[in-house]
Coordinates of C-alpha atoms and ligand atoms in Angstrom, one line a residue:
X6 CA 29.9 -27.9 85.7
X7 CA 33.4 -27.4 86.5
X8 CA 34.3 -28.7 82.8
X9 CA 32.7 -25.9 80.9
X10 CA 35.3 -23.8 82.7
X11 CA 38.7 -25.5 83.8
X12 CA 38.6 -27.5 80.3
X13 CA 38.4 -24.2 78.6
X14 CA 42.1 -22.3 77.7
X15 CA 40.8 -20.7 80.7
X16 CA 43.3 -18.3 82.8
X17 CA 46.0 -17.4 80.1
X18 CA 44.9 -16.5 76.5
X19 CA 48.1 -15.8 74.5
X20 CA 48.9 -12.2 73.2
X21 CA 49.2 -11.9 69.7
X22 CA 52.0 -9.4 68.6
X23 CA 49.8 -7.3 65.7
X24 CA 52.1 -4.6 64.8
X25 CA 55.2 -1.9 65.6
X26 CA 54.2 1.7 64.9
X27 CA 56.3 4.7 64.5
X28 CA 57.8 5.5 67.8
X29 CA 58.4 2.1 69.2
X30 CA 54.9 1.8 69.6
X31 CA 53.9 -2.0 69.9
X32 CA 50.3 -3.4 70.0
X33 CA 49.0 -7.4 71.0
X34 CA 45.7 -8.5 71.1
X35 CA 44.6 -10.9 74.1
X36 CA 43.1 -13.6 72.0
X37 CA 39.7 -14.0 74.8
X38 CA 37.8 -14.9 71.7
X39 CA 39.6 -18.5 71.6
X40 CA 38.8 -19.3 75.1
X41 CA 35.6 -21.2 74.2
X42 CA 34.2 -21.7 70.4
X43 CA 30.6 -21.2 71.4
X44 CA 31.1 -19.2 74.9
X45 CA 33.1 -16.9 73.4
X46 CA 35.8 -13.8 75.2
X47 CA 34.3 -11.5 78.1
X48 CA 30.7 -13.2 77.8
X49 CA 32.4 -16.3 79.3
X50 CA 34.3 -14.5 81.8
X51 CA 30.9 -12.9 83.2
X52 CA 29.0 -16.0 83.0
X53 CA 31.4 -18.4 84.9
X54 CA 30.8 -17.1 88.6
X55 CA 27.0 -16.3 87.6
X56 CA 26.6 -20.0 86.8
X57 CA 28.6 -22.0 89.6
X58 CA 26.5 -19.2 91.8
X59 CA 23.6 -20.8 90.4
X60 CA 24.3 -24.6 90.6
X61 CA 25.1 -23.4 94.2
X62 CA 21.9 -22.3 95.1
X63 CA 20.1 -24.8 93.1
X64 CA 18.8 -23.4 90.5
X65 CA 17.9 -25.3 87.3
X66 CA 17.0 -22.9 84.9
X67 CA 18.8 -19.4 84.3
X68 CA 17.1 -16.5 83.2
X69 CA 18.4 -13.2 81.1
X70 CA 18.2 -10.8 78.7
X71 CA 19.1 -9.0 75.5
X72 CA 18.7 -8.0 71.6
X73 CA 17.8 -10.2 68.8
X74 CA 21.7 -10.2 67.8
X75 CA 23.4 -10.2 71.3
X76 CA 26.4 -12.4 72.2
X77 CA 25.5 -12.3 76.2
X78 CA 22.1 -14.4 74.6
X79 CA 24.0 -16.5 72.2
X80 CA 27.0 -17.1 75.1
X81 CA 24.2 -18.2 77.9
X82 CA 22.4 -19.9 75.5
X83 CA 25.6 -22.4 74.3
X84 CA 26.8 -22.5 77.8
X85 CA 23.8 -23.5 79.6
X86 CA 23.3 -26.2 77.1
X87 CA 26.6 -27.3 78.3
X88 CA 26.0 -27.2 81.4
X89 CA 22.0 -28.5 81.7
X90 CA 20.5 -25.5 83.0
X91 CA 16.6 -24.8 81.4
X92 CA 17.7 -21.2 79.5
X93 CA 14.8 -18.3 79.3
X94 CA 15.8 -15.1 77.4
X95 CA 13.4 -12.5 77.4
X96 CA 14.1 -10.5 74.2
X97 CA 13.3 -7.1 72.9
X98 CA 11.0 -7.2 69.7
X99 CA 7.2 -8.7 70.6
X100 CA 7.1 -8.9 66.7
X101 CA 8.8 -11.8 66.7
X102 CA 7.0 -14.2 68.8
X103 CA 5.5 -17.1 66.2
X104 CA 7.4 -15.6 63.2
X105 CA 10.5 -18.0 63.5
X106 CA 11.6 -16.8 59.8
X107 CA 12.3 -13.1 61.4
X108 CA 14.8 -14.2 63.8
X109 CA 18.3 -12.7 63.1
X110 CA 20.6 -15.9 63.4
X111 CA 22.0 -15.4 66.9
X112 CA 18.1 -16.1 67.5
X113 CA 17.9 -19.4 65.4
X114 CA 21.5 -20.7 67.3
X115 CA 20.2 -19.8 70.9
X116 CA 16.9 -21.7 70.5
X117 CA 18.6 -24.7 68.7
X118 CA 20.7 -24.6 71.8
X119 CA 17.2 -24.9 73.7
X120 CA 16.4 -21.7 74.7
X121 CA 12.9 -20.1 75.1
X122 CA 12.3 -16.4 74.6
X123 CA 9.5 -14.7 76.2
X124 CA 9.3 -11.3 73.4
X125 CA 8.2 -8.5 75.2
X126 CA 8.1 -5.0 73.7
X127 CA 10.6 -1.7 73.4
X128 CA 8.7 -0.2 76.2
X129 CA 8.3 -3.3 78.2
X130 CA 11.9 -3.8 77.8
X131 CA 12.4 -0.3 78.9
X132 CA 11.7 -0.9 82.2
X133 CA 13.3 -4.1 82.4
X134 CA 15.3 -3.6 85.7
X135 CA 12.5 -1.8 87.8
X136 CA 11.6 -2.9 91.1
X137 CA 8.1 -3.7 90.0
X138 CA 9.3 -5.7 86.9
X139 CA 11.9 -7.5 88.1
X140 CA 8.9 -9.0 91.3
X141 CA 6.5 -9.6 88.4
X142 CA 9.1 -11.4 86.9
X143 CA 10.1 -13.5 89.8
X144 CA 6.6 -14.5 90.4
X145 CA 6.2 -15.5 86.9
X146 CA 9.6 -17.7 86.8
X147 CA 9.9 -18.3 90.6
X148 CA 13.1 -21.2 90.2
X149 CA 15.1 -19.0 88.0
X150 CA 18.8 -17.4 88.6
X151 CA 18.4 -13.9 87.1
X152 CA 21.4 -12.5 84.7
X153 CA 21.1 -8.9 84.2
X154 CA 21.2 -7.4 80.0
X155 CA 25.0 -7.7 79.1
X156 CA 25.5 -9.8 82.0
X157 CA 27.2 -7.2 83.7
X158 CA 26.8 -7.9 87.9
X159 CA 29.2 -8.0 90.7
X160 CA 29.8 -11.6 89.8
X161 CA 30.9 -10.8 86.1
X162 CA 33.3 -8.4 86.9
X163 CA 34.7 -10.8 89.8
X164 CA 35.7 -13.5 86.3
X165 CA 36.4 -10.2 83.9
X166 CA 39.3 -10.1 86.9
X167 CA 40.8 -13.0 86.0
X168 CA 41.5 -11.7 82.1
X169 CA 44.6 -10.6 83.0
X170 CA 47.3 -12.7 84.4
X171 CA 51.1 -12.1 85.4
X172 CA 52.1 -12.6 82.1
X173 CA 50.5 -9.2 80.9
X174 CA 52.5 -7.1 83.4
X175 CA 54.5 -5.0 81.0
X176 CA 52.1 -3.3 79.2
X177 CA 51.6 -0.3 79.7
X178 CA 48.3 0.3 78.5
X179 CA 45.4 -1.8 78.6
X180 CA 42.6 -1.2 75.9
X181 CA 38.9 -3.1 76.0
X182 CA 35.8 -2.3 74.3
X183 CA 32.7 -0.8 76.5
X184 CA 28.9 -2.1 76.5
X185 CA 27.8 -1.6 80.3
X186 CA 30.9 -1.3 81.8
X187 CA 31.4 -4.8 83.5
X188 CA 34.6 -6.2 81.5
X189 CA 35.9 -3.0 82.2
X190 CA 35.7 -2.6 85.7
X191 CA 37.2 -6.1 86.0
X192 CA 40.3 -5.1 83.9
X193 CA 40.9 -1.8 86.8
X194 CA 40.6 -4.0 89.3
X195 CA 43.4 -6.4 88.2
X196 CA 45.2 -4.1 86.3
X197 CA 48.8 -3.2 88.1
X198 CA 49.7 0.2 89.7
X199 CA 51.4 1.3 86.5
X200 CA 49.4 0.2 84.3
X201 CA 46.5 2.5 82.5
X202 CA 42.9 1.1 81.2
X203 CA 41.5 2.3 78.3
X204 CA 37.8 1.6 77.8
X205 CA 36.2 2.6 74.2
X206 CA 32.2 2.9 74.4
X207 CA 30.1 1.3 71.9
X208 CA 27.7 3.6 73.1
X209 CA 26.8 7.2 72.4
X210 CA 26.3 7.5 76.2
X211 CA 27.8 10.1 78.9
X212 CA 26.3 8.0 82.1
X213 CA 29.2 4.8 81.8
X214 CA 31.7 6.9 83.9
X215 CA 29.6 6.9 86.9
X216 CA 28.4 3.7 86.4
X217 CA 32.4 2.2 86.3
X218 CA 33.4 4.4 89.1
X219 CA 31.0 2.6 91.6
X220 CA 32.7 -1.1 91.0
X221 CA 36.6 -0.2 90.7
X222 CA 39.4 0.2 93.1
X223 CA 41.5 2.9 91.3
X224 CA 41.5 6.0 89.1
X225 CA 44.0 4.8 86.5
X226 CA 41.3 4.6 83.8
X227 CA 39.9 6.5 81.2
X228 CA 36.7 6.5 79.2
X229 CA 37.6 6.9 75.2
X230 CA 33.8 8.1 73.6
X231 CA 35.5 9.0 70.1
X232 CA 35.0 6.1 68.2
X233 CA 31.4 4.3 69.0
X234 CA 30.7 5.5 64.7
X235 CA 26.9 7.4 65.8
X236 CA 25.6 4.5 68.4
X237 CA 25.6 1.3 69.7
X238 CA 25.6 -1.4 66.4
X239 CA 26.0 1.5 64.4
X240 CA 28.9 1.0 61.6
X241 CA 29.9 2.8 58.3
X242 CA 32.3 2.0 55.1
X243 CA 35.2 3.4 56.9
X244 CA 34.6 0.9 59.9
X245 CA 33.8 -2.3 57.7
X246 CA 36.6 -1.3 55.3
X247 CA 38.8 -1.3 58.2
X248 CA 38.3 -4.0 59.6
X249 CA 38.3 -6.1 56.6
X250 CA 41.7 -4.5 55.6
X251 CA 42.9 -5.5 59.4
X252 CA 41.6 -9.2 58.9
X253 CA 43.3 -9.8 55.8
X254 CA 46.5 -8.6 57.6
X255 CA 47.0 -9.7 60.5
X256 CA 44.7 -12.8 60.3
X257 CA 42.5 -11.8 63.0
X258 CA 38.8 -10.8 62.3
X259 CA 37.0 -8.7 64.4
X260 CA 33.2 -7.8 65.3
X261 CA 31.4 -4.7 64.6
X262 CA 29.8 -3.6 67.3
X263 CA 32.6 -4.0 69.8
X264 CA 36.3 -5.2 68.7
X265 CA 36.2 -3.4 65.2
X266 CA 35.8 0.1 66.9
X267 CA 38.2 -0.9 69.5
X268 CA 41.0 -1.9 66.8
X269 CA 39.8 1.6 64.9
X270 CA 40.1 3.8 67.6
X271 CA 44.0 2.3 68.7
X272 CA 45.1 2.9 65.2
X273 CA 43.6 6.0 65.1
X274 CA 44.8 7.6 68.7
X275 CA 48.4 5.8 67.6
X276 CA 48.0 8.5 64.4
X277 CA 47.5 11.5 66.8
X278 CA 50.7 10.6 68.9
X279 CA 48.3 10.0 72.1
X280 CA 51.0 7.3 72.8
X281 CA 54.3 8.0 74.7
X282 CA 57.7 6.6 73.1
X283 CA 58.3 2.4 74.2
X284 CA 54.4 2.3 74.6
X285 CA 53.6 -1.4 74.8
X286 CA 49.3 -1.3 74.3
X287 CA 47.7 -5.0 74.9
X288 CA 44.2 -4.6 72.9
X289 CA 41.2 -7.1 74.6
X290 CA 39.5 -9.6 72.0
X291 CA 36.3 -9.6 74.0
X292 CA 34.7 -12.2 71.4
X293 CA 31.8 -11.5 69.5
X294 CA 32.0 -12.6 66.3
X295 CA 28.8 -14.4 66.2
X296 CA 27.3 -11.3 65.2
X297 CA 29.0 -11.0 62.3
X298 CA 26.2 -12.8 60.0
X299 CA 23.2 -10.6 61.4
X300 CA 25.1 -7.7 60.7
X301 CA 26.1 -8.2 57.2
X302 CA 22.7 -9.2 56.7
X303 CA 21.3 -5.8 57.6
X304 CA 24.9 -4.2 55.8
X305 CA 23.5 -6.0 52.5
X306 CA 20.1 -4.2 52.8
X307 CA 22.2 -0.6 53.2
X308 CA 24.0 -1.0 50.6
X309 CA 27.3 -1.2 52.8
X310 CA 30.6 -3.7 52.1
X311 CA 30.2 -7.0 53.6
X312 CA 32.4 -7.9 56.2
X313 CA 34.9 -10.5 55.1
X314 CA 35.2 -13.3 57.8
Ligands
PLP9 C1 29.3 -7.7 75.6 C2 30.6 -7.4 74.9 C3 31.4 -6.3 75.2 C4 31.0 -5.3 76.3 O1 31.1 -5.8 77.6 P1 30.6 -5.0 78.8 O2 31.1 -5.8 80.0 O3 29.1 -5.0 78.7 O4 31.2 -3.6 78.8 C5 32.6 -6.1 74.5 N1 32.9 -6.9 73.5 C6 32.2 -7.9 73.1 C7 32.6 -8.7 72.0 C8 31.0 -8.2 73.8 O5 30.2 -9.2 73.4

């Protein structure tokens, strides 16, 4: 148990200097993604407390939730495999129960990691953290440790606190991709008194602000809703071209529905002089690159550039 997450690079990822812009500008990138190869950047963070909560109380198998190309899925998945826990991911998409040859490839790794999906519908899914679901679904799997979509709970953001460490006390800004807000509200919470986090949303979504503002400890954050390119997992040319063009220069390849905008949205707020003289940003590699292969699969049926990885 302990392994899985002392072994690890754990505490300290290194920064990786990327670039000088005009200005004195500098930007790293906090390398998360290399803390684990199959429990990869924030998903590892959110599961650590979630699962030594779980051994503590018991509990042998772990239950969650998510879409057929998640990396909170494909993270549980490898590290409860790991750690011996019996995995249960109910998924969105009742289409593909029995049809094995529809399942995008985050699907195929999970279950080859021994997990077993319970497929439930859009609508179903919907209503996923009601009162009424949720008892249904404890009486249905009454030994199971429940893990919220995204993994996002009070536990999560407890390890997304331990991203940043001493050695990250002289940046001034601190910039992290947004799904539901948990990594995020981690990074306020340890961030230093003059330091200010930057959170770009995935998500065409107004609701995240409030939703932050409940688990944090200070108002020296800001929600960037610029650059999520129409919705969550939605990408274009510009996007893929991007971040093709970034991987072949600075050696470091990011996702599409997270990093990618993330990285975008820097260079692009760095072009509009949002960035005071000296500015030293430290950009958040929150993982997620397992996705990569699902998404060029659907890229390839659009017609869009493959990303390059
Ligand atoms: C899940 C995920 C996020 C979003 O994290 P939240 O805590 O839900 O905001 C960001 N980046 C990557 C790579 C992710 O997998």
């Amino acid at each position: 148990m302990q392994d899985l997450f002392e072994n690890a690079i754990s505490q300290n990822t290194p920064n990786q200097f990327v670039a000088e812009f005009d200005k004195g500008i500098q930007l790293y990138i906090k390398r998360e993604d290399l803390l684990h190869p199959e429990v990869s950047g924030n998903k590892f963070r959110k599961l650590k407390y979630n699962l030594l909560q779980a051994k503590e109380l018991g509990k042998r198998q772990i239950l969650t939730f998510g879409g057929a190309h998640s990396n909170h899925i494909s993270a549980t998945a490898a590290a409860g495999k790991i750690l011996g826990f019996e995995m249960i991911a109910v998924v969105r998409g009742e289409e593909l129960t029995d049809s094995e040859e529809k399942w995008s490839p985050t699907l195929k790794y999970a279950s080859s990691c021994g997990i077993k999906f319970d497929f439930i519908s859009r609508e179903e899914y919907r209503k996923k953290d009601s009162e009424d679901y949720l008892e249904n679904l404890k009486l249905k799997y009454p030994e199971a440790y429940i893990i919220p979509e995204g993994g996002t709970n009070d536990l999560a953001i407890k390890g997304c606190e331990e991203i940043l460490s001493k050695q990250d006390d002289d940046f001034n800004y601190i910039c992290s991709s947004v799904g539901t807000g948990g990594t995020l509200s981690g990074l306020i919470n340890s961030a230093n008194g003059s330091q200010k986090v930057l959170g770009f949303s995935s998500l065409k979504t107004d609701y995240l602000k409030d939703e932050i503002s409940k688990s944090v400890n200070s108002d020296n954050w800001e929600i960037i809703p610029d650059y999520h390119f129409g919705g969550y997992a939605r990408v274009n040319a510009d996007l893929i071209n991007f971040m093709n063009d970034f991987s072949k220069k600075y050696k470091i390849i990011l996702d599409p529905v997270y990093t990618g905008k993330l990285v975008f949205g820097i260079f692009d707020l760095v072009k509009q002089g949002y960035f005071p003289e000296n500015s030293k940003i430290l950009a958040i590699h929150t993982g997620g690159l397992q996705g990569i292969e699902g998404m060029n699969r659907l890229l390839k049926k659009k017609d869009l550039p493959q990303i390059e990885y």
